[in-house]
Amino acid sequence: MLGAWSSTRHRGGVTRNTAEERRYGAVAAVVLLFFVAGGVAVLRSQSNVAPGAPAPNRRALAVCGRATSDVVSTAAGDFDGDRRVDHIYERQRDSQSWVLGICLHDGRSEEVDLGAALPEGAFGAEDLNGDGRTEVIFGGTSASQGLDVLMVFLDGHLTDVAGPVLASGPLSQDDAQSWGCSDPDHDGRREIVQVTLRRQGATASWTKEFYQLDRAAMTKVATKTGAQRTNGYVWEQADSLVRPC
């Protein structure tokens, strides 16, 4: 719990088997990619913020009503579905440790470890599937991509969403990824869409993987493929194939 600051948190295809593996595995993979790529990623680059996620507020001086001198990013949403505004934050507990916390409108609060690695990239809040409950978006970067994972407030606790790491940005000069949301069956529940684009000369082939987000799990429900003419920058073309959430 938050009381004494004690610690109790556009994307790709790596599936984590458990909440702990996803949290530490995703962050470790991000850091490895970061250093292998030469360390050229920029901390919390605005270009890597996930579709629909608000830019982090990094000037916060207090969280849950408690003053802090830590580096803090905050975002607002309705995480417990009671139609009242709650807040989430990321803060640096010490030189090698970050935590993600939540402050609910009813006074409840919680913090969870992000591990020893420095979180980078997106941080925000968005109702991705349109069910009235806001999801947490956080993650890191490689040299050229944003790598995002999700968390929800479920059964009284912050919980990792089981499913793939979502990726956006160029993989190479001719390959790129992007992610966003879609409601292809018009049932009012959006699905999360991971796009992968590969260009060969004048042709750009794409794959869209559709995931249904239900409680703390993303389940693949469909895969579609297609092709179009090569146009513009590869990452811009990938972005054009999916709408923001």
PDB file of C-alpha atoms in Angstrom:
ATOM      1  CA  MET A   1       0.000   0.000   0.000  1.00  0.00           C
ATOM      2  CA  LEU A   2       1.025   3.573  -0.559  1.00  0.00           C
ATOM      3  CA  GLY A   3       1.020   4.782   3.053  1.00  0.00           C
ATOM      4  CA  ALA A   4       4.783   4.630   3.711  1.00  0.00           C
ATOM      5  CA  TRP A   5       5.895   4.328   0.084  1.00  0.00           C
ATOM      6  CA  SER A   6       6.299   0.579   0.563  1.00  0.00           C
ATOM      7  CA  SER A   7       6.305  -1.470  -2.631  1.00  0.00           C
ATOM      8  CA  THR A   8       3.874  -4.263  -2.758  1.00  0.00           C
ATOM      9  CA  ARG A   9       3.246  -1.106 -12.631  1.00  0.00           C
ATOM     10  CA  HIS A  10       2.511   2.371 -31.400  1.00  0.00           C
ATOM     11  CA  ARG A  11       3.757  -3.341 -29.818  1.00  0.00           C
ATOM     12  CA  GLY A  12       4.812  -7.365 -31.247  1.00  0.00           C
ATOM     13  CA  GLY A  13       4.222 -10.978 -30.568  1.00  0.00           C
ATOM     14  CA  VAL A  14       5.860 -12.222 -27.350  1.00  0.00           C
ATOM     15  CA  THR A  15       3.299 -13.803 -25.041  1.00  0.00           C
ATOM     16  CA  ARG A  16       3.966 -13.861 -21.278  1.00  0.00           C
ATOM     17  CA  ASN A  17       2.686 -16.872 -19.346  1.00  0.00           C
ATOM     18  CA  THR A  18       2.313 -15.243 -15.915  1.00  0.00           C
ATOM     19  CA  ALA A  19       1.859 -11.735 -14.565  1.00  0.00           C
ATOM     20  CA  GLU A  20       5.304 -11.758 -12.950  1.00  0.00           C
ATOM     21  CA  GLU A  21       6.988 -13.066 -16.116  1.00  0.00           C
ATOM     22  CA  ARG A  22       5.252 -10.435 -18.224  1.00  0.00           C
ATOM     23  CA  ARG A  23       6.175  -7.555 -15.938  1.00  0.00           C
ATOM     24  CA  TYR A  24       9.836  -8.423 -15.481  1.00  0.00           C
ATOM     25  CA  GLY A  25      10.260 -10.112 -18.871  1.00  0.00           C
ATOM     26  CA  ALA A  26       8.817  -7.204 -20.833  1.00  0.00           C
ATOM     27  CA  VAL A  27      10.977  -4.640 -19.058  1.00  0.00           C
ATOM     28  CA  ALA A  28      14.122  -6.807 -19.296  1.00  0.00           C
ATOM     29  CA  ALA A  29      13.549  -7.391 -23.011  1.00  0.00           C
ATOM     30  CA  VAL A  30      13.115  -3.682 -23.544  1.00  0.00           C
ATOM     31  CA  VAL A  31      16.372  -2.847 -21.777  1.00  0.00           C
ATOM     32  CA  LEU A  32      18.275  -5.510 -23.737  1.00  0.00           C
ATOM     33  CA  LEU A  33      16.949  -4.176 -27.032  1.00  0.00           C
ATOM     34  CA  PHE A  34      17.792  -0.660 -25.908  1.00  0.00           C
ATOM     35  CA  PHE A  35      21.468  -1.395 -25.254  1.00  0.00           C
ATOM     36  CA  VAL A  36      21.940  -3.656 -28.274  1.00  0.00           C
ATOM     37  CA  ALA A  37      20.614  -0.879 -30.467  1.00  0.00           C
ATOM     38  CA  GLY A  38      23.235   1.495 -29.171  1.00  0.00           C
ATOM     39  CA  GLY A  39      21.302   3.361 -26.536  1.00  0.00           C
ATOM     40  CA  VAL A  40      19.745   5.853 -28.901  1.00  0.00           C
ATOM     41  CA  ALA A  41      16.240   5.688 -27.474  1.00  0.00           C
ATOM     42  CA  VAL A  42      15.028   8.897 -25.829  1.00  0.00           C
ATOM     43  CA  LEU A  43      13.454   8.664 -22.384  1.00  0.00           C
ATOM     44  CA  ARG A  44       9.671   8.819 -22.700  1.00  0.00           C
ATOM     45  CA  SER A  45       9.826   9.993 -26.296  1.00  0.00           C
ATOM     46  CA  GLN A  46       6.484  11.537 -27.213  1.00  0.00           C
ATOM     47  CA  SER A  47       6.713   9.829 -30.607  1.00  0.00           C
ATOM     48  CA  ASN A  48       6.392   6.457 -28.863  1.00  0.00           C
ATOM     49  CA  VAL A  49       3.240   7.214 -26.871  1.00  0.00           C
ATOM     50  CA  ALA A  50       0.604   4.643 -27.726  1.00  0.00           C
ATOM     51  CA  PRO A  51      -2.441   5.587 -29.818  1.00  0.00           C
ATOM     52  CA  GLY A  52      -4.958   7.402 -27.679  1.00  0.00           C
ATOM     53  CA  ALA A  53      -2.688   7.554 -24.631  1.00  0.00           C
ATOM     54  CA  PRO A  54      -2.286  11.051 -23.182  1.00  0.00           C
ATOM     55  CA  ALA A  55       1.195  12.516 -22.916  1.00  0.00           C
ATOM     56  CA  PRO A  56       2.626  11.938 -19.433  1.00  0.00           C
ATOM     57  CA  ASN A  57       2.433  14.777 -16.912  1.00  0.00           C
ATOM     58  CA  ARG A  58       5.972  14.692 -15.522  1.00  0.00           C
ATOM     59  CA  ARG A  59       5.653  17.857 -13.402  1.00  0.00           C
ATOM     60  CA  ALA A  60       3.535  16.332 -10.651  1.00  0.00           C
ATOM     61  CA  LEU A  61       4.674  17.264  -7.141  1.00  0.00           C
ATOM     62  CA  ALA A  62       2.270  14.981  -5.289  1.00  0.00           C
ATOM     63  CA  VAL A  63       0.599  11.610  -5.755  1.00  0.00           C
ATOM     64  CA  CYS A  64      -2.362  10.371  -3.721  1.00  0.00           C
ATOM     65  CA  GLY A  65      -2.162  13.655  -1.824  1.00  0.00           C
ATOM     66  CA  ARG A  66       1.391  12.943  -0.672  1.00  0.00           C
ATOM     67  CA  ALA A  67       4.264  15.240  -1.644  1.00  0.00           C
ATOM     68  CA  THR A  68       7.159  13.620  -3.474  1.00  0.00           C
ATOM     69  CA  SER A  69      10.481  14.680  -4.931  1.00  0.00           C
ATOM     70  CA  ASP A  70      10.610  11.607  -7.174  1.00  0.00           C
ATOM     71  CA  VAL A  71      10.335  11.717 -10.953  1.00  0.00           C
ATOM     72  CA  VAL A  72       6.609  11.188 -11.490  1.00  0.00           C
ATOM     73  CA  SER A  73       4.361  10.679 -14.513  1.00  0.00           C
ATOM     74  CA  THR A  74       0.604  10.734 -13.982  1.00  0.00           C
ATOM     75  CA  ALA A  75      -2.574   9.995 -15.936  1.00  0.00           C
ATOM     76  CA  ALA A  76      -6.287   9.950 -15.104  1.00  0.00           C
ATOM     77  CA  GLY A  77      -9.111   7.522 -15.868  1.00  0.00           C
ATOM     78  CA  ASP A  78     -11.901   5.405 -14.398  1.00  0.00           C
ATOM     79  CA  PHE A  79      -9.975   2.257 -13.508  1.00  0.00           C
ATOM     80  CA  ASP A  80     -12.585   0.630 -11.243  1.00  0.00           C
ATOM     81  CA  GLY A  81     -15.646   1.402 -13.387  1.00  0.00           C
ATOM     82  CA  ASP A  82     -17.520   3.546 -10.831  1.00  0.00           C
ATOM     83  CA  ARG A  83     -17.718   6.545 -13.203  1.00  0.00           C
ATOM     84  CA  ARG A  84     -15.454   8.627 -10.979  1.00  0.00           C
ATOM     85  CA  VAL A  85     -11.987   9.910 -11.820  1.00  0.00           C
ATOM     86  CA  ASP A  86      -9.011   7.936 -10.487  1.00  0.00           C
ATOM     87  CA  HIS A  87      -5.292   8.488 -11.056  1.00  0.00           C
ATOM     88  CA  ILE A  88      -2.268   6.370 -11.879  1.00  0.00           C
ATOM     89  CA  TYR A  89       1.385   7.301 -11.669  1.00  0.00           C
ATOM     90  CA  GLU A  90       4.892   6.045 -12.295  1.00  0.00           C
ATOM     91  CA  ARG A  91       7.647   7.108  -9.924  1.00  0.00           C
ATOM     92  CA  GLN A  92      11.300   6.332  -9.410  1.00  0.00           C
ATOM     93  CA  ARG A  93      11.690   4.839  -5.926  1.00  0.00           C
ATOM     94  CA  ASP A  94      15.499   4.847  -6.097  1.00  0.00           C
ATOM     95  CA  SER A  95      18.273   4.921  -8.705  1.00  0.00           C
ATOM     96  CA  GLN A  96      17.454   1.412  -9.964  1.00  0.00           C
ATOM     97  CA  SER A  97      13.820   0.898  -9.050  1.00  0.00           C
ATOM     98  CA  TRP A  98      10.515   2.203 -10.437  1.00  0.00           C
ATOM     99  CA  VAL A  99       6.963   1.566  -9.289  1.00  0.00           C
ATOM    100  CA  LEU A 100       3.493   2.072 -10.713  1.00  0.00           C
ATOM    101  CA  GLY A 101       0.738   3.192  -8.377  1.00  0.00           C
ATOM    102  CA  ILE A 102      -2.971   3.920  -8.400  1.00  0.00           C
ATOM    103  CA  CYS A 103      -5.084   6.354  -6.348  1.00  0.00           C
ATOM    104  CA  LEU A 104      -8.808   5.587  -6.491  1.00  0.00           C
ATOM    105  CA  HIS A 105     -11.516   8.149  -5.907  1.00  0.00           C
ATOM    106  CA  ASP A 106     -12.747   6.213  -2.860  1.00  0.00           C
ATOM    107  CA  GLY A 107      -9.362   6.487  -1.140  1.00  0.00           C
ATOM    108  CA  ARG A 108      -7.878   3.098  -1.968  1.00  0.00           C
ATOM    109  CA  SER A 109      -4.315   3.037  -3.267  1.00  0.00           C
ATOM    110  CA  GLU A 110      -1.713   0.498  -4.296  1.00  0.00           C
ATOM    111  CA  GLU A 111       1.800   0.327  -5.732  1.00  0.00           C
ATOM    112  CA  VAL A 112       3.431  -2.489  -7.722  1.00  0.00           C
ATOM    113  CA  ASP A 113       7.057  -2.977  -8.729  1.00  0.00           C
ATOM    114  CA  LEU A 114       8.193  -2.353 -12.270  1.00  0.00           C
ATOM    115  CA  GLY A 115      11.486  -4.043 -11.569  1.00  0.00           C
ATOM    116  CA  ALA A 116      15.037  -2.758 -11.537  1.00  0.00           C
ATOM    117  CA  ALA A 117      15.017  -1.536 -15.138  1.00  0.00           C
ATOM    118  CA  LEU A 118      14.101   2.019 -16.035  1.00  0.00           C
ATOM    119  CA  PRO A 119      10.700   2.172 -17.775  1.00  0.00           C
ATOM    120  CA  GLU A 120      10.757   4.099 -21.038  1.00  0.00           C
ATOM    121  CA  GLY A 121       8.303   4.891 -23.779  1.00  0.00           C
ATOM    122  CA  ALA A 122       4.567   5.163 -23.398  1.00  0.00           C
ATOM    123  CA  PHE A 123       2.709   5.815 -20.170  1.00  0.00           C
ATOM    124  CA  GLY A 124      -0.974   6.639 -20.163  1.00  0.00           C
ATOM    125  CA  ALA A 125      -4.560   5.573 -19.593  1.00  0.00           C
ATOM    126  CA  GLU A 126      -7.276   4.689 -22.107  1.00  0.00           C
ATOM    127  CA  ASP A 127     -10.464   2.629 -22.263  1.00  0.00           C
ATOM    128  CA  LEU A 128      -9.176   0.422 -25.045  1.00  0.00           C
ATOM    129  CA  ASN A 129     -12.166  -1.885 -25.484  1.00  0.00           C
ATOM    130  CA  GLY A 130     -14.951   0.568 -24.668  1.00  0.00           C
ATOM    131  CA  ASP A 131     -16.248  -1.297 -21.604  1.00  0.00           C
ATOM    132  CA  GLY A 132     -16.205   1.759 -19.340  1.00  0.00           C
ATOM    133  CA  ARG A 133     -13.071   0.788 -17.421  1.00  0.00           C
ATOM    134  CA  THR A 134      -9.746   2.434 -18.191  1.00  0.00           C
ATOM    135  CA  GLU A 135      -6.635   0.377 -18.896  1.00  0.00           C
ATOM    136  CA  VAL A 136      -3.048   1.389 -18.048  1.00  0.00           C
ATOM    137  CA  ILE A 137      -0.561   1.545 -20.936  1.00  0.00           C
ATOM    138  CA  PHE A 138       3.145   1.423 -20.105  1.00  0.00           C
ATOM    139  CA  GLY A 139       6.361   0.022 -21.507  1.00  0.00           C
ATOM    140  CA  GLY A 140       9.672   0.852 -23.106  1.00  0.00           C
ATOM    141  CA  THR A 141      11.512   1.342 -26.360  1.00  0.00           C
ATOM    142  CA  SER A 142      14.110  -0.242 -28.544  1.00  0.00           C
ATOM    143  CA  ALA A 143      16.193   2.038 -30.751  1.00  0.00           C
ATOM    144  CA  SER A 144      13.247   2.582 -33.097  1.00  0.00           C
ATOM    145  CA  GLN A 145      10.130   0.942 -31.637  1.00  0.00           C
ATOM    146  CA  GLY A 146       7.704   1.478 -28.797  1.00  0.00           C
ATOM    147  CA  LEU A 147       6.946  -1.709 -26.823  1.00  0.00           C
ATOM    148  CA  ASP A 148       3.797  -1.472 -24.726  1.00  0.00           C
ATOM    149  CA  VAL A 149       2.086  -3.705 -22.179  1.00  0.00           C
ATOM    150  CA  LEU A 150      -1.222  -3.271 -20.365  1.00  0.00           C
ATOM    151  CA  MET A 151      -2.446  -3.389 -16.788  1.00  0.00           C
ATOM    152  CA  VAL A 152      -5.946  -3.223 -15.299  1.00  0.00           C
ATOM    153  CA  PHE A 153      -7.401  -2.654 -11.837  1.00  0.00           C
ATOM    154  CA  LEU A 154      -9.244  -5.893 -11.167  1.00  0.00           C
ATOM    155  CA  ASP A 155     -10.635  -7.455  -7.987  1.00  0.00           C
ATOM    156  CA  GLY A 156      -9.087  -4.699  -5.908  1.00  0.00           C
ATOM    157  CA  HIS A 157      -5.567  -4.898  -7.342  1.00  0.00           C
ATOM    158  CA  LEU A 158      -3.446  -3.709 -10.252  1.00  0.00           C
ATOM    159  CA  THR A 159      -3.126  -6.736 -12.529  1.00  0.00           C
ATOM    160  CA  ASP A 160      -0.989  -7.401 -15.609  1.00  0.00           C
ATOM    161  CA  VAL A 161      -2.941  -8.172 -18.778  1.00  0.00           C
ATOM    162  CA  ALA A 162      -1.907 -11.529 -20.213  1.00  0.00           C
ATOM    163  CA  GLY A 163      -1.207 -11.256 -23.926  1.00  0.00           C
ATOM    164  CA  PRO A 164       1.329 -10.000 -26.436  1.00  0.00           C
ATOM    165  CA  VAL A 165       3.650  -7.054 -26.116  1.00  0.00           C
ATOM    166  CA  LEU A 166       2.225  -4.420 -28.486  1.00  0.00           C
ATOM    167  CA  ALA A 167       4.732  -2.800 -30.859  1.00  0.00           C
ATOM    168  CA  SER A 168       4.920   0.269 -33.073  1.00  0.00           C
ATOM    169  CA  GLY A 169       7.617   1.847 -35.201  1.00  0.00           C
ATOM    170  CA  PRO A 170      10.057   0.684 -37.895  1.00  0.00           C
ATOM    171  CA  LEU A 171      11.759  -2.698 -37.656  1.00  0.00           C
ATOM    172  CA  SER A 172      13.902  -1.906 -40.697  1.00  0.00           C
ATOM    173  CA  GLN A 173      13.788   0.231 -43.816  1.00  0.00           C
ATOM    174  CA  ASP A 174      11.043  -1.991 -45.216  1.00  0.00           C
ATOM    175  CA  ASP A 175       9.305  -3.401 -42.133  1.00  0.00           C
ATOM    176  CA  ALA A 176       7.223  -1.645 -39.509  1.00  0.00           C
ATOM    177  CA  GLN A 177       4.517  -2.227 -36.921  1.00  0.00           C
ATOM    178  CA  SER A 178       1.693  -0.227 -35.403  1.00  0.00           C
ATOM    179  CA  TRP A 179      -1.197  -0.901 -33.046  1.00  0.00           C
ATOM    180  CA  GLY A 180      -4.559   0.610 -32.328  1.00  0.00           C
ATOM    181  CA  CYS A 181      -8.220  -0.354 -31.997  1.00  0.00           C
ATOM    182  CA  SER A 182     -11.130  -1.389 -34.203  1.00  0.00           C
ATOM    183  CA  ASP A 183     -14.754  -2.499 -33.882  1.00  0.00           C
ATOM    184  CA  PRO A 184     -15.219  -4.602 -37.048  1.00  0.00           C
ATOM    185  CA  ASP A 185     -18.471  -6.225 -35.885  1.00  0.00           C
ATOM    186  CA  HIS A 186     -19.942  -2.917 -34.612  1.00  0.00           C
ATOM    187  CA  ASP A 187     -20.944  -4.381 -31.249  1.00  0.00           C
ATOM    188  CA  GLY A 188     -19.627  -1.393 -29.296  1.00  0.00           C
ATOM    189  CA  ARG A 189     -16.641  -3.342 -27.940  1.00  0.00           C
ATOM    190  CA  ARG A 190     -13.396  -2.368 -29.598  1.00  0.00           C
ATOM    191  CA  GLU A 191     -10.701  -4.922 -30.341  1.00  0.00           C
ATOM    192  CA  ILE A 192      -6.975  -4.231 -30.105  1.00  0.00           C
ATOM    193  CA  VAL A 193      -5.240  -4.536 -33.482  1.00  0.00           C
ATOM    194  CA  GLN A 194      -1.548  -5.250 -34.044  1.00  0.00           C
ATOM    195  CA  VAL A 195      -0.384  -4.397 -37.564  1.00  0.00           C
ATOM    196  CA  THR A 196       2.797  -5.702 -39.202  1.00  0.00           C
ATOM    197  CA  LEU A 197       3.794  -4.259 -42.593  1.00  0.00           C
ATOM    198  CA  ARG A 198       6.449  -5.567 -44.985  1.00  0.00           C
ATOM    199  CA  ARG A 199       7.370  -3.755 -48.201  1.00  0.00           C
ATOM    200  CA  GLN A 200       8.880  -5.426 -51.257  1.00  0.00           C
ATOM    201  CA  GLY A 201       9.434  -2.955 -54.027  1.00  0.00           C
ATOM    202  CA  ALA A 202       6.146  -1.354 -55.047  1.00  0.00           C
ATOM    203  CA  THR A 203       4.032  -3.723 -52.909  1.00  0.00           C
ATOM    204  CA  ALA A 204       3.392  -3.476 -49.183  1.00  0.00           C
ATOM    205  CA  SER A 205       1.944  -6.613 -47.577  1.00  0.00           C
ATOM    206  CA  TRP A 206       0.290  -6.352 -44.176  1.00  0.00           C
ATOM    207  CA  THR A 207      -1.026  -8.582 -41.417  1.00  0.00           C
ATOM    208  CA  LYS A 208      -3.565  -7.498 -38.803  1.00  0.00           C
ATOM    209  CA  GLU A 209      -3.991  -9.503 -35.604  1.00  0.00           C
ATOM    210  CA  PHE A 210      -7.193  -8.762 -33.668  1.00  0.00           C
ATOM    211  CA  TYR A 211      -7.287  -9.256 -29.905  1.00  0.00           C
ATOM    212  CA  GLN A 212     -10.305  -9.186 -27.614  1.00  0.00           C
ATOM    213  CA  LEU A 213      -9.519  -7.635 -24.238  1.00  0.00           C
ATOM    214  CA  ASP A 214     -11.610  -9.184 -21.456  1.00  0.00           C
ATOM    215  CA  ARG A 215     -10.747  -8.456 -17.839  1.00  0.00           C
ATOM    216  CA  ALA A 216      -7.008  -9.258 -17.584  1.00  0.00           C
ATOM    217  CA  ALA A 217      -6.484 -11.205 -20.807  1.00  0.00           C
ATOM    218  CA  MET A 218      -6.076 -10.448 -24.502  1.00  0.00           C
ATOM    219  CA  THR A 219      -7.214 -13.286 -26.741  1.00  0.00           C
ATOM    220  CA  LYS A 220      -6.552 -13.389 -30.477  1.00  0.00           C
ATOM    221  CA  VAL A 221      -9.873 -13.631 -32.308  1.00  0.00           C
ATOM    222  CA  ALA A 222      -8.905 -13.070 -35.951  1.00  0.00           C
ATOM    223  CA  THR A 223      -6.032 -12.515 -38.375  1.00  0.00           C
ATOM    224  CA  LYS A 224      -6.370 -10.685 -41.673  1.00  0.00           C
ATOM    225  CA  THR A 225      -3.863 -10.120 -44.472  1.00  0.00           C
ATOM    226  CA  GLY A 226      -3.747  -7.833 -47.464  1.00  0.00           C
ATOM    227  CA  ALA A 227      -1.556  -5.721 -49.702  1.00  0.00           C
ATOM    228  CA  GLN A 228      -1.381  -2.200 -51.082  1.00  0.00           C
ATOM    229  CA  ARG A 229       1.044   0.003 -52.960  1.00  0.00           C
ATOM    230  CA  THR A 230       4.146   1.202 -51.164  1.00  0.00           C
ATOM    231  CA  ASN A 231       3.653   4.776 -50.057  1.00  0.00           C
ATOM    232  CA  GLY A 232       5.618   7.220 -47.876  1.00  0.00           C
ATOM    233  CA  TYR A 233       7.684   6.238 -44.866  1.00  0.00           C
ATOM    234  CA  VAL A 234       7.275   2.645 -43.779  1.00  0.00           C
ATOM    235  CA  TRP A 235       6.165   3.538 -40.232  1.00  0.00           C
ATOM    236  CA  GLU A 236       3.649   6.079 -41.551  1.00  0.00           C
ATOM    237  CA  GLN A 237       2.173   3.448 -43.850  1.00  0.00           C
ATOM    238  CA  ALA A 238       1.872   1.016 -40.940  1.00  0.00           C
ATOM    239  CA  ASP A 239       0.164   3.701 -38.826  1.00  0.00           C
ATOM    240  CA  SER A 240      -2.357   4.369 -41.607  1.00  0.00           C
ATOM    241  CA  LEU A 241      -3.650   0.797 -41.389  1.00  0.00           C
ATOM    242  CA  VAL A 242      -5.132   1.110 -37.894  1.00  0.00           C
ATOM    243  CA  ARG A 243      -7.076   3.750 -35.963  1.00  0.00           C
ATOM    244  CA  PRO A 244      -6.054   5.096 -32.555  1.00  0.00           C
ATOM    245  CA  CYS A 245      -7.987   3.684 -29.621  1.00  0.00           C
TER     246      CYS A 245
END
